[in-house]
Tab-separated table of C-alpha atoms and ligand atoms in Angstrom:
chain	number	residue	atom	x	y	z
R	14	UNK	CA	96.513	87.148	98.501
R	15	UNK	CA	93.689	87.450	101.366
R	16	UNK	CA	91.303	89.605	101.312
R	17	UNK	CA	91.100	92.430	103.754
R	18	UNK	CA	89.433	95.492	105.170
R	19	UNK	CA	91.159	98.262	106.735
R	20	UNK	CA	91.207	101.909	107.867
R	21	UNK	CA	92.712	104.760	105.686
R	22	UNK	CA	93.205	108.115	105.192
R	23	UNK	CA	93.189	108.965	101.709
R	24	UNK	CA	93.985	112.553	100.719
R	25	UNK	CA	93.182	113.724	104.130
R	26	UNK	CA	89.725	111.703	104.176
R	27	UNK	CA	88.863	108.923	106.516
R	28	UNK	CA	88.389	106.260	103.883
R	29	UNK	CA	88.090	102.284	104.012
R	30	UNK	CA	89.944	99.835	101.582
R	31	UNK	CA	88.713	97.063	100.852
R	32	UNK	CA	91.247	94.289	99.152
R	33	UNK	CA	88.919	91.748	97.598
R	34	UNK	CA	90.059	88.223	96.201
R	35	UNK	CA	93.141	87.938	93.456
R	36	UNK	CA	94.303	91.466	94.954
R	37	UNK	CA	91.632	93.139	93.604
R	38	UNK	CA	90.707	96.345	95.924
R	39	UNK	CA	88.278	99.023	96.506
R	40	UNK	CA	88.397	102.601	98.316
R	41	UNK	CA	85.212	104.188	100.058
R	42	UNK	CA	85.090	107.542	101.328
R	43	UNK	CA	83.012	108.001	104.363
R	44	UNK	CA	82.474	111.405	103.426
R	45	UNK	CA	79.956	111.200	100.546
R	46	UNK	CA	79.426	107.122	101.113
R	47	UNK	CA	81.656	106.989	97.933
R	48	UNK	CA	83.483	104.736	96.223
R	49	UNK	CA	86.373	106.273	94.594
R	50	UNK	CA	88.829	103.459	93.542
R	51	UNK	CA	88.303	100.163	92.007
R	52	UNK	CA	91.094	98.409	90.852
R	53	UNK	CA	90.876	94.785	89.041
R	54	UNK	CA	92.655	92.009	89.271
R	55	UNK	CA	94.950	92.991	85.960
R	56	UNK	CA	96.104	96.160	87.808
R	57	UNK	CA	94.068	98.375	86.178
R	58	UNK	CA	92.191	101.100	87.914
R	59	UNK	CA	88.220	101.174	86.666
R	60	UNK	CA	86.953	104.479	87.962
R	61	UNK	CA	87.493	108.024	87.463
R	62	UNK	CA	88.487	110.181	89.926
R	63	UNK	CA	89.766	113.887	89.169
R	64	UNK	CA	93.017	114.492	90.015
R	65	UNK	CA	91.872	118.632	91.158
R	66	UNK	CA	88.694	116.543	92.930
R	67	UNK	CA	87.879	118.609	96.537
R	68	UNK	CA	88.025	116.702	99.421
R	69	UNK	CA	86.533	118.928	102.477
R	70	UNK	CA	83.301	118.664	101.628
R	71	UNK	CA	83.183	122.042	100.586
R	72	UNK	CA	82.076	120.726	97.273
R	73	UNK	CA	80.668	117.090	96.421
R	74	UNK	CA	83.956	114.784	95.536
R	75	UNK	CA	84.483	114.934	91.829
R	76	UNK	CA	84.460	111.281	90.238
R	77	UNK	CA	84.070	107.471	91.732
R	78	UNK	CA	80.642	106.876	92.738
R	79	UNK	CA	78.802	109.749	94.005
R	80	UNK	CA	75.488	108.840	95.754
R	81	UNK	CA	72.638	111.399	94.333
R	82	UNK	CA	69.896	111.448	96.760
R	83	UNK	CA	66.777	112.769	97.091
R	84	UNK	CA	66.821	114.567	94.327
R	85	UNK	CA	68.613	114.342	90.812
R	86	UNK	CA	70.595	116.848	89.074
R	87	UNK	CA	67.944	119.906	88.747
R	88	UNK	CA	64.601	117.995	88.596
R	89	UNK	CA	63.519	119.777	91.925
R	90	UNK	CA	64.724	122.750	94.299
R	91	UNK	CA	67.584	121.115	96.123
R	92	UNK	CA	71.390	121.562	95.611
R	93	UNK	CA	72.311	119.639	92.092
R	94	UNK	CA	71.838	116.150	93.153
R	95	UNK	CA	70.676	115.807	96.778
R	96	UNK	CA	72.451	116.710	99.708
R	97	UNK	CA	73.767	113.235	100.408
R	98	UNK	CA	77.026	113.570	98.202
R	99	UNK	CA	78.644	116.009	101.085
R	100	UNK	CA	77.156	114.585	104.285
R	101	UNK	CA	79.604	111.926	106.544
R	102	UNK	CA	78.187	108.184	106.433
R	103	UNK	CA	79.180	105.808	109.382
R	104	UNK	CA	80.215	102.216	109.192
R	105	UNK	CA	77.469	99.666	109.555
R	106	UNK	CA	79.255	96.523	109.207
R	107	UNK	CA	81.909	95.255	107.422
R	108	UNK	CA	83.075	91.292	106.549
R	109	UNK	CA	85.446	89.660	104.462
R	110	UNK	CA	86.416	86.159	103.420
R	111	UNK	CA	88.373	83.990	100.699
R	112	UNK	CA	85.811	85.205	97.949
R	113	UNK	CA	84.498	88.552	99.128
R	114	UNK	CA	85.142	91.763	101.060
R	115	UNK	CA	81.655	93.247	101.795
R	116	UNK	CA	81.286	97.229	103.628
R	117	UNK	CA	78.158	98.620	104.758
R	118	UNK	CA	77.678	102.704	105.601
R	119	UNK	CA	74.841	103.899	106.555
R	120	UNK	CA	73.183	107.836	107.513
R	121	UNK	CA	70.381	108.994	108.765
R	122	UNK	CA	68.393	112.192	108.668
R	123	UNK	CA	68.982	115.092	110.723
R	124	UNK	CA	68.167	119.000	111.064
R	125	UNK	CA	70.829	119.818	108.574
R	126	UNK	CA	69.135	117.376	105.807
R	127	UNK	CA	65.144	118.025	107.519
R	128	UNK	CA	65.904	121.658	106.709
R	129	UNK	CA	66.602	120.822	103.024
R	130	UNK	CA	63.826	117.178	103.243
R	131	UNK	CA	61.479	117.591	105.757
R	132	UNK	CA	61.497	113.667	105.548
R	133	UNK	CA	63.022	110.948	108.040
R	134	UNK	CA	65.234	108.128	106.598
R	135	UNK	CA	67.724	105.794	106.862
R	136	UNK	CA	69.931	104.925	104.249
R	137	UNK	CA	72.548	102.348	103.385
R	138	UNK	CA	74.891	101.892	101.079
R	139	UNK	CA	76.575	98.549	100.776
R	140	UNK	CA	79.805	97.678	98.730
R	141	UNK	CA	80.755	94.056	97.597
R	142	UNK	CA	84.223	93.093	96.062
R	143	UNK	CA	84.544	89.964	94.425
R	144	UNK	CA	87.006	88.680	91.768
R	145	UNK	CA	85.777	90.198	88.695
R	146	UNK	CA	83.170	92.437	89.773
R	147	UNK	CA	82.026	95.078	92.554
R	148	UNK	CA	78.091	95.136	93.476
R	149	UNK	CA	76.819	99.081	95.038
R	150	UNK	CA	73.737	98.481	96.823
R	151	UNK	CA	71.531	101.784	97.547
R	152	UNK	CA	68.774	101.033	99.898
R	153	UNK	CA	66.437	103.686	101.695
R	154	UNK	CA	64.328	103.239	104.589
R	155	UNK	CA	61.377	105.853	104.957
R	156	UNK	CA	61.401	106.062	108.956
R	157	UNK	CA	58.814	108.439	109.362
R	158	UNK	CA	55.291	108.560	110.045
R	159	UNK	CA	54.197	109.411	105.719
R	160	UNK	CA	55.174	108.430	102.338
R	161	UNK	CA	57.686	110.449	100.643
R	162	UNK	CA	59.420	110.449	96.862
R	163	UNK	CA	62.724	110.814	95.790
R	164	UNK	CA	64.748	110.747	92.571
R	165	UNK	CA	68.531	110.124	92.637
R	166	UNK	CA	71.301	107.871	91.009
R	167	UNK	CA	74.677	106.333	91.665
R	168	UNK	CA	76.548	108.225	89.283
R	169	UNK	CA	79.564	106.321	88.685
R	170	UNK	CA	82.352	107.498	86.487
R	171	UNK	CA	83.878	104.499	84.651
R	172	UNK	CA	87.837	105.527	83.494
R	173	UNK	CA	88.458	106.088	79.911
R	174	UNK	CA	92.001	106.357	78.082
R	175	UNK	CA	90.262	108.419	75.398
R	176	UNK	CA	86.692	108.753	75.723
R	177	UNK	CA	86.401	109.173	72.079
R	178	UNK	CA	87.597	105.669	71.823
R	179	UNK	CA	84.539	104.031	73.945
R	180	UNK	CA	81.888	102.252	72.450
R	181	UNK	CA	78.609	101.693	75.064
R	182	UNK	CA	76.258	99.507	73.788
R	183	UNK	CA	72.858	97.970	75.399
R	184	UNK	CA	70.238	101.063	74.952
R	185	UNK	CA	69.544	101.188	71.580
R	186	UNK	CA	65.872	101.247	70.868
R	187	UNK	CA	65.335	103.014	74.135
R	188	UNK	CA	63.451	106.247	75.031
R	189	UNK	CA	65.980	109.051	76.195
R	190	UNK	CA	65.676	112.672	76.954
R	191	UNK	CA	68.643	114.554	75.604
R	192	UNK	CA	69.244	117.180	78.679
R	193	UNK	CA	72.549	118.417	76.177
R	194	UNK	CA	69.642	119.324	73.418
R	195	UNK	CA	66.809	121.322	74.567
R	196	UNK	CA	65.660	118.121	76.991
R	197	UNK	CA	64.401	116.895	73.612
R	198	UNK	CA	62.667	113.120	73.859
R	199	UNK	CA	64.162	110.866	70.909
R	200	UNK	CA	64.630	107.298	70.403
R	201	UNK	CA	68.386	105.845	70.588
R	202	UNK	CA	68.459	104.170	67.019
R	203	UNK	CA	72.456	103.261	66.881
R	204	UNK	CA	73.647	99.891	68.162
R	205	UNK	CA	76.447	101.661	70.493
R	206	UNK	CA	76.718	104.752	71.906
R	207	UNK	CA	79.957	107.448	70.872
R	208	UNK	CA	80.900	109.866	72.710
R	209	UNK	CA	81.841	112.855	69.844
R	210	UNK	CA	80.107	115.859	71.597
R	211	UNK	CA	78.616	116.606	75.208
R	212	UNK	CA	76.529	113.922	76.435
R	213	UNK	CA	73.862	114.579	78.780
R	214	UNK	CA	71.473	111.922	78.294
R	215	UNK	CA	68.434	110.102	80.334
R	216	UNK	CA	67.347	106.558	79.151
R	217	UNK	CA	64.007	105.350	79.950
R	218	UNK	CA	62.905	102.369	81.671
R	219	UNK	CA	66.495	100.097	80.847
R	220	UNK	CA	66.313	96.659	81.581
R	221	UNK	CA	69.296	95.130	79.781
R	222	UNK	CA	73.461	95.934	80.532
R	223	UNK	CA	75.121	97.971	78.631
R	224	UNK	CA	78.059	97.120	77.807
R	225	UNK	CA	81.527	99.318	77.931
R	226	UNK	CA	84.231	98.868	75.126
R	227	UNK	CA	87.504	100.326	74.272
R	228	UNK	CA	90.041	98.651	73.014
R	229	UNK	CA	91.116	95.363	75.127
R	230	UNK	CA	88.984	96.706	78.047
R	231	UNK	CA	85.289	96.003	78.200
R	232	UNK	CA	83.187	96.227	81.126
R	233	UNK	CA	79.966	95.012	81.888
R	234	UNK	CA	77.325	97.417	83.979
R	235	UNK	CA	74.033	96.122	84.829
R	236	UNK	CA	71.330	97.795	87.120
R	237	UNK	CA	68.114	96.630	89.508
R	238	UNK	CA	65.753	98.591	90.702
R	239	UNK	CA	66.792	101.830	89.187
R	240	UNK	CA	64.497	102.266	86.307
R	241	UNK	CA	66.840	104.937	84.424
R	242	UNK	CA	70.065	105.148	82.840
R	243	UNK	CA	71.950	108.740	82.573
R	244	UNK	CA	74.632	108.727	80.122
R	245	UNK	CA	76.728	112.307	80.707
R	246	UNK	CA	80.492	113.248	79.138
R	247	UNK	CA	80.497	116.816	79.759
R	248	UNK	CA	82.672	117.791	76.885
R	249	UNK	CA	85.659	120.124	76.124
R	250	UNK	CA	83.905	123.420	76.982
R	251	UNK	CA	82.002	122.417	80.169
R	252	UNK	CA	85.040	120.493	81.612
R	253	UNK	CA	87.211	123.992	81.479
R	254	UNK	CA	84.426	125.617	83.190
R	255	UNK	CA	84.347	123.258	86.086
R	256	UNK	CA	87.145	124.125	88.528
R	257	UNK	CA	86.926	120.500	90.210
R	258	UNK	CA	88.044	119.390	86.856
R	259	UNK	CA	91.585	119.402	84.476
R	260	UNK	CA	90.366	121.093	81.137
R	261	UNK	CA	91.155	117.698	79.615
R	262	UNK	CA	89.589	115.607	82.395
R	263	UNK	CA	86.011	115.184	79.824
R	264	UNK	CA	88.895	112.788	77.882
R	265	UNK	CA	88.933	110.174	80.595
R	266	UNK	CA	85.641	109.380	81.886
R	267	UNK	CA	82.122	108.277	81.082
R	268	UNK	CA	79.384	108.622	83.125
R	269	UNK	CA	76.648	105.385	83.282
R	270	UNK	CA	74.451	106.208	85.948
R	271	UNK	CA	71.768	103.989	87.632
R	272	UNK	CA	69.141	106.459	88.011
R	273	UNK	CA	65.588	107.241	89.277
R	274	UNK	CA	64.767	110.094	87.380
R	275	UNK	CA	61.844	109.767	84.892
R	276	UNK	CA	59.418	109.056	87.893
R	277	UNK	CA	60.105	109.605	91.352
R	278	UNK	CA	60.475	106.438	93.888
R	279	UNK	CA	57.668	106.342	96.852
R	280	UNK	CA	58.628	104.722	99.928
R	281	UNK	CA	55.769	104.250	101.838
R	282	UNK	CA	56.067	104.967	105.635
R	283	UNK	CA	57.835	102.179	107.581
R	284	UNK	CA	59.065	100.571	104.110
R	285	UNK	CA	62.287	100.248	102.610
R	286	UNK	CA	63.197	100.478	98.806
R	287	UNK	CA	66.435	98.881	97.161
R	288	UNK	CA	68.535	99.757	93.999
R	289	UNK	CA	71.538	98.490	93.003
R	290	UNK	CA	74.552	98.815	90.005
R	291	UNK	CA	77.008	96.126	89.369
R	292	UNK	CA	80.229	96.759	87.093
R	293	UNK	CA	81.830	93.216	85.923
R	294	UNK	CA	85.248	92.661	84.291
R	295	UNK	CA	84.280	90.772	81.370
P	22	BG6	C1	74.895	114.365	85.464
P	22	BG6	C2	73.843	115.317	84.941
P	22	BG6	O1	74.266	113.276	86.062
P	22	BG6	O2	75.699	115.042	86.432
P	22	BG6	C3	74.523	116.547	84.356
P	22	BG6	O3	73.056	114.657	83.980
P	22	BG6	C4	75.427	117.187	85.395
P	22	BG6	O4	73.551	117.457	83.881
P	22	BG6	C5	76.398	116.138	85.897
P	22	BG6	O5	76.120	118.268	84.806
P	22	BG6	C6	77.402	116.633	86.949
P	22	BG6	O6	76.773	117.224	88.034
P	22	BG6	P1	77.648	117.837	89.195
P	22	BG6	O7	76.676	118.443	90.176
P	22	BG6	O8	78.421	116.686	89.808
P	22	BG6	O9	78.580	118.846	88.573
């Protein structure tokens, strides 16, 4: 099959597919700069997406790969995670041959986000589909005349049958701060990760994959850049309370999150600062 990139509207949003080699595809929303569908070579659909998500940007979209930016979750004054998650993204460039299918968006700031940052940027996000895997790039330009700092995260939901099945390994020994218990600091001491209760969790300074596992599906998920991993399932009780969410939607994600969180990024003025997550079929 060849690969291909093409124009969509999906669920009333302008959205690109991408169809990378052995028919694997993606789906980005321009609105957000989101990716909301991966599906691998075996058929099988790798991301999370709610099925009550909200799609006129009334509300940030509810599962794929929302882009947190500047700020994440609470950690500052701003909505919950930025503003970027509801702001439209344009096409920078796109490409595609026999092994790849490659999208760029990009935004810049404006008096909407200068009211909320005083700060001028560019950023770009860039998607890459290849056989077994799909690269996000997150790169930020300060474009201004003085440093600024952000926090943020692509905070990708990865699609569980039962999340109670999963086994995540790759942070044990690590530093986290347990946002679900009093923002408690503890030390991971299991080799894998279950998901029995709400998970709300920020690992420190990661530098290995972790590692997803359920059954015959595992999935690799390795990071650059970002310095943090957030872990978050919210649970049966937090799940009915979100209206952008079926009350058994906690059952079929997991967050893993490549995150800035623990110490904000400085981008100096006129520099440029890159992060990236890659999820590999393996
Ligand atoms: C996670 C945070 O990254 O995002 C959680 O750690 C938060 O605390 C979750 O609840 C979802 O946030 P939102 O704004 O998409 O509902």
């Amino acid at each position: 099959m060849k690969t291909a990139i093409e124009t969509i509207d999906f669920n009333g949003l302008e959205a690109i597919r991408l169809t990378g080699p052995r028919g694997t595809t993606a789906v980005v929303s321009l609105l957000g700069g989101q990716l909301l569908s991966w599906v691998t070579h075996d058929g099988r659909e790798r991301l999370y997406l709610s099925p009550k998500a909200v799609f006129d940007g009334s509300l940030p979209i509810r599962g794929g790969v929302p882009v947190c930016f500047p700020q994440f979750g609470t950690e500052g004054d701003m909505p919950r995670h930025g503003f970027l998650r509801t702001c439209r993204w344009r096409v920078a460039s796109q490409r595609h041959a026999e092994d790849f299918a490659l999208l760029t968006l990009e935004i810049a700031d404006d008096e909407a986000s200068r009211a909320i940052w005083p700060h001028a940027f560019r950023a770009e996000i860039t998607f890459m589909l290849e056989a077994d895997r799909v690269d996000l790039e997150f790169c930020v330009e300060n474009t201004g005349g003085t440093s600024f700092a952000f926090t943020g995260a692509l905070h990708t939901y990865l699609r569980t049958t039962q999340v109670e099945d999963v086994a995540l390994e790759g942070l044990y020994g690590h530093q986290y701060r347990d946002d679900a218990a009093d923002h408690q600091t503890l030390r991971d001491s299991g080799t894998e990760l279950r998901v029995e209760s709400e998970v709300d969790r920020v690992y420190f300074d990661v530098k290995r994959p972790q590692l997803l596992q359920a059954g015959n599906l595992s999935l690799g998920i390795h990071s650059r850049g970002f310095p943090d991993v957030v872990i978050w399932n919210p649970w049966v009780d937090k799940a009915v309370a979100m209206k952008d969410l079926p009350d058994d939607g906690w059952r079929h994600f997991l967050c893993v999150e490549a995150a800035a969180v623990g110490q904000a990024i400085e981008v100096p003025a006129g520099e440029e600062w890159y992060g990236r997550q890659t999820l590999v079929v393996v």
